[in-house]
CSV table of C-alpha atoms in Angstrom, one decimal:
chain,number,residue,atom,x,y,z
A,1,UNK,CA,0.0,0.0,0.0
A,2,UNK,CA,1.6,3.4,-0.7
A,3,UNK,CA,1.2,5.9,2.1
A,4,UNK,CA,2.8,9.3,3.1
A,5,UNK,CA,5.8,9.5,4.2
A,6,UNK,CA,4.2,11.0,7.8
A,7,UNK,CA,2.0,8.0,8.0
A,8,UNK,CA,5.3,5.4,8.3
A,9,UNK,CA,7.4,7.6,10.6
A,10,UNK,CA,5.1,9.0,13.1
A,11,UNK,CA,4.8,5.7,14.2
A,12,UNK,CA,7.7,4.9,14.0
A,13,UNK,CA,8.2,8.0,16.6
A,14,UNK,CA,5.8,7.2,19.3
A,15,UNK,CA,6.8,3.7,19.3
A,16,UNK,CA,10.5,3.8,19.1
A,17,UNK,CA,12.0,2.2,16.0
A,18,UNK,CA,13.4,3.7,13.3
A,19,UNK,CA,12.7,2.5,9.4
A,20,UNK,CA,15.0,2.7,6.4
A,21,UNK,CA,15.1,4.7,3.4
A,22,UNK,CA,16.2,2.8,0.5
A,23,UNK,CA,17.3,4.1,-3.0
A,24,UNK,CA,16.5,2.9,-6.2
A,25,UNK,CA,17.0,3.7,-9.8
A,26,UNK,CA,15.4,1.2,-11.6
A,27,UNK,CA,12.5,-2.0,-11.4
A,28,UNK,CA,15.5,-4.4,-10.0
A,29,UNK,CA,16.5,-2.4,-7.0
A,30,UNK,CA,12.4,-1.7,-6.1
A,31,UNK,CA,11.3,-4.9,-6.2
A,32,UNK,CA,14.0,-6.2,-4.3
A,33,UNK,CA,13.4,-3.3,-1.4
A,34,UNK,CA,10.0,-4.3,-1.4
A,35,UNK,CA,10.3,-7.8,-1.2
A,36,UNK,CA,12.7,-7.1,1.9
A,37,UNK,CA,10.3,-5.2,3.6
A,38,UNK,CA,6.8,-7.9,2.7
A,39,UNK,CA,9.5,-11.0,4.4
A,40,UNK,CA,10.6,-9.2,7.3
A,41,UNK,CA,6.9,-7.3,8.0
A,42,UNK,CA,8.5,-4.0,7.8
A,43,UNK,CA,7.2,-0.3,6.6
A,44,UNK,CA,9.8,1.0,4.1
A,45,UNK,CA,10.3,3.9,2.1
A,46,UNK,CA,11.9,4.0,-1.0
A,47,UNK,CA,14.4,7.1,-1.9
A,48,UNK,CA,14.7,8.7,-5.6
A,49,UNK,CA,17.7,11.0,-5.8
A,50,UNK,CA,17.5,13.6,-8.4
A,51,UNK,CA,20.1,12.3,-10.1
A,52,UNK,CA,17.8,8.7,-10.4
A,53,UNK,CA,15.2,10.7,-11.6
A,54,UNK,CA,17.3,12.2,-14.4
A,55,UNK,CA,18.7,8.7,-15.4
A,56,UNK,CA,15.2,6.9,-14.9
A,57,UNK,CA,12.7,9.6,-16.1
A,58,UNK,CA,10.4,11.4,-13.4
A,59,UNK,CA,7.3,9.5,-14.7
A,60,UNK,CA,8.9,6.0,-15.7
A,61,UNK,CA,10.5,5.7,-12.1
A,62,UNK,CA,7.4,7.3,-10.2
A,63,UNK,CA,5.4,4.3,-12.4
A,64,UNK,CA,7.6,1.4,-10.9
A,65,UNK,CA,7.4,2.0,-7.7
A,66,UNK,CA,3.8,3.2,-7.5
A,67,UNK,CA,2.9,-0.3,-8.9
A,68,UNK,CA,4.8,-2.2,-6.8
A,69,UNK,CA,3.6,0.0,-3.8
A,70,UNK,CA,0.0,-0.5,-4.4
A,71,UNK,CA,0.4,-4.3,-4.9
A,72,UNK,CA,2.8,-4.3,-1.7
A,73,UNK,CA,1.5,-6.2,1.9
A,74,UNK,CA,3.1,-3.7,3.6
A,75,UNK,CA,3.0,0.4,3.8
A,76,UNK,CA,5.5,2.1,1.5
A,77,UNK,CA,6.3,5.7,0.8
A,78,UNK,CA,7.5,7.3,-2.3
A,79,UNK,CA,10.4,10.1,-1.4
A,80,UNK,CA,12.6,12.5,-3.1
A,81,UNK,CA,15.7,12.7,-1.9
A,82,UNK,CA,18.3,15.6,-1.3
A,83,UNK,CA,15.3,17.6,-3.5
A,84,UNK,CA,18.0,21.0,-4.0
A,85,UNK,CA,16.2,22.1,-7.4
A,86,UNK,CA,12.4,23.3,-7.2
A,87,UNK,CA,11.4,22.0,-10.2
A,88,UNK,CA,12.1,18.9,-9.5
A,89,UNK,CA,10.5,18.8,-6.1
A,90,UNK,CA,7.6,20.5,-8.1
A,91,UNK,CA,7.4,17.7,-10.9
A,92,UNK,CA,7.9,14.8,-8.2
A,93,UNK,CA,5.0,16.6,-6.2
A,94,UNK,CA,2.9,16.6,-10.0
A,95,UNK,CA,4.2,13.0,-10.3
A,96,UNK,CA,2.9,11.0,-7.6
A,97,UNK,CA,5.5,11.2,-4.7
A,98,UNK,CA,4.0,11.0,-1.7
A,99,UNK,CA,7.2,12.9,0.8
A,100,UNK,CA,10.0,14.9,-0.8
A,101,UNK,CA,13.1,16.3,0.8
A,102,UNK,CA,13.7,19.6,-0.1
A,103,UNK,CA,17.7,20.6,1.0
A,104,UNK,CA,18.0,23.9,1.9
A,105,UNK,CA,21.1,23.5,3.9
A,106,UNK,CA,23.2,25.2,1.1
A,107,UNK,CA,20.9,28.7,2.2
A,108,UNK,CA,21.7,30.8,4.9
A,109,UNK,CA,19.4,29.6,7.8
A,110,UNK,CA,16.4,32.1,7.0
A,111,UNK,CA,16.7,31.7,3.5
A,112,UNK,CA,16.3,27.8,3.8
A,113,UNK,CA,13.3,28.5,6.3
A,114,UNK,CA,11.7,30.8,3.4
A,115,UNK,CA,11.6,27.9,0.4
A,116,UNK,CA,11.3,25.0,2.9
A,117,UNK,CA,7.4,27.3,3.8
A,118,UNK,CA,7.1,27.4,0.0
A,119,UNK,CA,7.7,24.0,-0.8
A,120,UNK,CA,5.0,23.0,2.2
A,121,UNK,CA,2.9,25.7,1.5
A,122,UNK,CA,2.3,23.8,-2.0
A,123,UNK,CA,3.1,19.8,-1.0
A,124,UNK,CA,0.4,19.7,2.4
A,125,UNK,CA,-2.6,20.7,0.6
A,126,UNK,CA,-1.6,18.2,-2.0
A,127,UNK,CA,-1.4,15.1,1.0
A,128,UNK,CA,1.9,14.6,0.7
A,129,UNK,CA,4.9,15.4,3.8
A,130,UNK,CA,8.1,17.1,3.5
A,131,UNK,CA,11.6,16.8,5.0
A,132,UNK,CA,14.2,19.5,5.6
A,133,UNK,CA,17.7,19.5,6.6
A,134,UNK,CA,19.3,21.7,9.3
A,135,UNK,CA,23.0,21.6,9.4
A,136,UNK,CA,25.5,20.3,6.4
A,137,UNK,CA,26.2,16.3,6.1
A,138,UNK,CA,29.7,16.2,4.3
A,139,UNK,CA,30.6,14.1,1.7
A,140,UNK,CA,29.3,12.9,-1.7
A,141,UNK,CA,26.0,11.4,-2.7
A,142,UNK,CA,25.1,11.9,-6.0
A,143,UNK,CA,24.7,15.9,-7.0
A,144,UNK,CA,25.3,16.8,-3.5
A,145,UNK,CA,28.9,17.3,-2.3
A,146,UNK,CA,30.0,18.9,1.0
A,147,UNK,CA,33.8,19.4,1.8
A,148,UNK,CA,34.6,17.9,5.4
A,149,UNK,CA,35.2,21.5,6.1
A,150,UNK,CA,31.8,23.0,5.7
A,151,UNK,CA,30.1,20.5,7.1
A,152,UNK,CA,28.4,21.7,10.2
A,153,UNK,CA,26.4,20.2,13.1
A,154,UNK,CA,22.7,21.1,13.7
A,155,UNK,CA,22.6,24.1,16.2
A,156,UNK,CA,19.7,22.6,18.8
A,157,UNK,CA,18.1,26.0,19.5
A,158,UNK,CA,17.5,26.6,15.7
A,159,UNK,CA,16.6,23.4,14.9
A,160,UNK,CA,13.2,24.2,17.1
A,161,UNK,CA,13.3,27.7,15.4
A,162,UNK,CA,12.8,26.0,11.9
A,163,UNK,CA,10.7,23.3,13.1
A,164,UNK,CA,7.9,26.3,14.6
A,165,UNK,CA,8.9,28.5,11.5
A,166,UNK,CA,8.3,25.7,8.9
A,167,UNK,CA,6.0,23.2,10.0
A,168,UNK,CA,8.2,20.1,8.6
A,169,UNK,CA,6.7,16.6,8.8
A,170,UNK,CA,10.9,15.4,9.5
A,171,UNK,CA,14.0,16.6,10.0
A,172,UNK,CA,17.6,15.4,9.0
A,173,UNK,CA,19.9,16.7,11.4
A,174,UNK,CA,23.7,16.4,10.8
A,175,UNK,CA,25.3,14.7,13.9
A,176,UNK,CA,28.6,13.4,12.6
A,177,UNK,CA,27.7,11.3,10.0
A,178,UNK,CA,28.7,11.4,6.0
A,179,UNK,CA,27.4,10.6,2.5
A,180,UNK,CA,29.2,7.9,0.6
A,181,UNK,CA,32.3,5.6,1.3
A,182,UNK,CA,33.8,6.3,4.9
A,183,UNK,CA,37.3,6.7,5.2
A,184,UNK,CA,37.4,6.0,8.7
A,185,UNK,CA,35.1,5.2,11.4
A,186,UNK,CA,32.6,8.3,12.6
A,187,UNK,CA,32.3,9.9,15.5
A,188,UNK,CA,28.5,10.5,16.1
A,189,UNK,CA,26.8,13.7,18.6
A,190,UNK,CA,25.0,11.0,20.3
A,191,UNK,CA,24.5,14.3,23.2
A,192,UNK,CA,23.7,16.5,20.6
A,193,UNK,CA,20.8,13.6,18.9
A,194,UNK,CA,19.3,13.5,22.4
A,195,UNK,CA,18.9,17.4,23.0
A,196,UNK,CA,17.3,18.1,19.5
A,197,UNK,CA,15.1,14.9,20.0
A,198,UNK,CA,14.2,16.1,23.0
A,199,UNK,CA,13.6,19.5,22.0
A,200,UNK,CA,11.6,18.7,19.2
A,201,UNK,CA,9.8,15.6,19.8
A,202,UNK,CA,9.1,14.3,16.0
A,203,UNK,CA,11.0,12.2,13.9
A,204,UNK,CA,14.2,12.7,13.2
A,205,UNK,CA,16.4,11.5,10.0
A,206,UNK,CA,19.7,10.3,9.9
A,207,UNK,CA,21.7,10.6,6.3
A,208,UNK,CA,24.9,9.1,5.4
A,209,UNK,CA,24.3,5.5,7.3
A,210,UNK,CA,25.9,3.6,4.9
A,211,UNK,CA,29.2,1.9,6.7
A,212,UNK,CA,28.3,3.4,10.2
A,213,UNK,CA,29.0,1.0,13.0
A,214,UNK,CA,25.8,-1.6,13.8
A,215,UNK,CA,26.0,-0.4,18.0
A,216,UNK,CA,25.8,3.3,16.9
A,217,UNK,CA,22.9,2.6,14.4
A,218,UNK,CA,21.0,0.8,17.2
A,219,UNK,CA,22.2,3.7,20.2
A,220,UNK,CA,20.9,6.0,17.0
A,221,UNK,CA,17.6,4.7,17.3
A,222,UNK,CA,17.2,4.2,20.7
A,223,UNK,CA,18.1,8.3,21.1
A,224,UNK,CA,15.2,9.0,18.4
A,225,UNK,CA,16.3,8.9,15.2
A,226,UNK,CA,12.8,7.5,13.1
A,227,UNK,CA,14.4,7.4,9.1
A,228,UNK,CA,17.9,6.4,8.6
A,229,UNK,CA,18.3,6.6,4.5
A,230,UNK,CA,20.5,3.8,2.7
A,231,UNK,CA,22.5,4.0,-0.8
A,232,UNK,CA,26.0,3.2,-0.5
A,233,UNK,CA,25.9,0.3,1.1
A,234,UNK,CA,23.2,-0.9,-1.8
A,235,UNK,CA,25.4,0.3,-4.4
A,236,UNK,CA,28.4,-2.0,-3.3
A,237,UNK,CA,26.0,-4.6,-2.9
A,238,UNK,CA,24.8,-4.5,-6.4
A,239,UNK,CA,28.7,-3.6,-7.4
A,240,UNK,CA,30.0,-7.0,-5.7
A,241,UNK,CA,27.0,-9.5,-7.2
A,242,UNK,CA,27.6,-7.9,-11.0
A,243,UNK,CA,31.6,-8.4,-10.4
A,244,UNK,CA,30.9,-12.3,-8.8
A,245,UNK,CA,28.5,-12.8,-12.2
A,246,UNK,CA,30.9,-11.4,-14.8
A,247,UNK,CA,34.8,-13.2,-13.7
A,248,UNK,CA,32.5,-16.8,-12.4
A,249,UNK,CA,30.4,-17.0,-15.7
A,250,UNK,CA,32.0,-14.6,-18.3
A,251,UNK,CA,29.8,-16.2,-21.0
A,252,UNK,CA,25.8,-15.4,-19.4
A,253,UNK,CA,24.8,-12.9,-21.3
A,254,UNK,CA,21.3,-12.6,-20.4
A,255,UNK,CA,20.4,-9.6,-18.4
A,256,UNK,CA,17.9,-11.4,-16.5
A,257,UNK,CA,20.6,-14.0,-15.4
A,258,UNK,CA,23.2,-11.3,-14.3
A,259,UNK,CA,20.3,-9.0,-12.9
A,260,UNK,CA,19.3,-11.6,-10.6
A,261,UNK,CA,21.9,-11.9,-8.4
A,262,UNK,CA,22.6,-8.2,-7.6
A,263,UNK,CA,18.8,-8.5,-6.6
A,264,UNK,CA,19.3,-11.0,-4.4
A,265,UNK,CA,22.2,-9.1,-2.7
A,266,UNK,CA,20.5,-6.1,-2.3
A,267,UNK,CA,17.1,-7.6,-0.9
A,268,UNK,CA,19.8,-9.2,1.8
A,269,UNK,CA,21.1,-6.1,2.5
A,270,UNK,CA,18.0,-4.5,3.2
A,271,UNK,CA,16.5,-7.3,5.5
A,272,UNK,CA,19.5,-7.3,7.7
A,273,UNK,CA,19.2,-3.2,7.7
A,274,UNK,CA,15.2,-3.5,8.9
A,275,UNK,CA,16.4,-5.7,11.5
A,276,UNK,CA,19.3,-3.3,12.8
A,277,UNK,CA,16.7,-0.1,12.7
A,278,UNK,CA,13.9,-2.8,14.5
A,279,UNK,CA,11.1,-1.8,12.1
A,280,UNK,CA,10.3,-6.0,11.8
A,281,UNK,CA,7.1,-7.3,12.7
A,282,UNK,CA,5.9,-3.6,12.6
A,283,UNK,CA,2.9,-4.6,10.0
């Protein structure tokens, strides 16, 4: 069933669990997400970045996961990722998403209260829930690339200024954490998670999970963080299953045959991330 994006993560707020936010680019990598999330009874939301969207197509992307929502056991949202340009947001919002991201965190604070309004102003009326990000997450992912030396934590006192100012359904907060491959092991804010949880009392989003330490994902979660979003670690997945196919049988040549098993490794990537987060048996 495809629901908001609200529906899956207030839940997941009031009872304490947190569910992932997979990305996909194509029919392989959604059906694989959603048959993760039907075996282990989990809510999951699937992620398009813009730069998906642009390889996919807006409407040929929104049209595979949409199907395979609505024929899903279990409640899935449709979600824009890292949304930095408006006419994307705005054409995902015409599309059929049912939560977008818009990523203001490049604007000056009042500046990226200002279009985060506009963005909601237009996406509430239209039933679908919006995320914002307060702080800068460094690293790579896709279009978006911070320098280590920009990045910034989230200030606690404006992240309930932008909360009241905005009216945002989620927040990603920047804590310590990265986008793409880590080149050593992060040091997570687990003090500063707690105040702004505590402060704001809604869900939270974590980016840049991808290689962080099981024990911190799981202290993560028990602090408040609802939505922890998942690429890289997909990515490899996929990466490592096409390499296996190619050097063991360099003569298949049958794109259903070496499709398969990057599916298979990314559905087992995904069931062993529902567990960590503890959205299983949550349907």
């Amino acid at each position: 069933m495809l629901v908001t994006g609200k529906e899956i993560l207030q839940k997941a707020h009031e009872e304490g669990y947190a569910v992932g936010a997979f990305n996909t680019s194509n029919l392989e990598m959604t059906r694989a997400i959603i048959e993760a999330a039907e075996e282990e009874k989990s809510p999951v939301i699937i992620q398009t970045s813009q730069s998906a969207i642009t390889y996919a197509g807006s409407e040929e992307i929104a049209m595979i996961v949409r199907q395979l929502a609505e024929k899903a056991s279990v409640p899935v949202a449709l979600h824009l990722d890292h949304g930095t340009d408006w006419d994307v947001v705005m054409k995902c919002l015409r599309d059929g998403w049912t939560s977008v991201m818009f990523d203001g965190s490049k604007y000056e604070f009042e500046q990226n209260i200002d279009i985060t309004k506009q963005v909601i102003a237009i996406a509430h009326p239209m039933g679908v829930t919006v995320e914002a990000e307060l702080g800068k997450i460094g690293g790579v992912e896709d279009h978006v690339k911070v320098d280590a030396k920009d990045a910034t934590m989230t200030d606690p006192a404006e992240a309930v200024e932008f909360v009241e100012k905005t009216g945002v359904d989620y927040l990603a907060i920047a804590i310590g954490t990265a986008h793409g491959v880590y080149k050593g092991d992060p040091e997570l804010d687990f003090d500063r998670l707690k105040d702004i949880k505590s402060r704001l009392n809604m869900p939270i989003v974590l980016h840049g999970a991808s290689g962080v330490a099981e024990e911190d994902i799981k202290k993560a979660v028990s602090l408040g963080v609802n939505k922890i979003n998942i690429d890289t670690d997909l990515r490899q997945a996929f990466q490592r299953a096409m390499h296996k196919v190619v050097k063991e049988k360099p003569d298949v040549y049958d794109p259903r045959k070496m499709l398969q098993p990057t599916s298979e490794a990314v559905k087992e990537v995904v069931k062993t991330k529902i567990r960590m987060f503890g959205s299983n048996d949550r349907v």
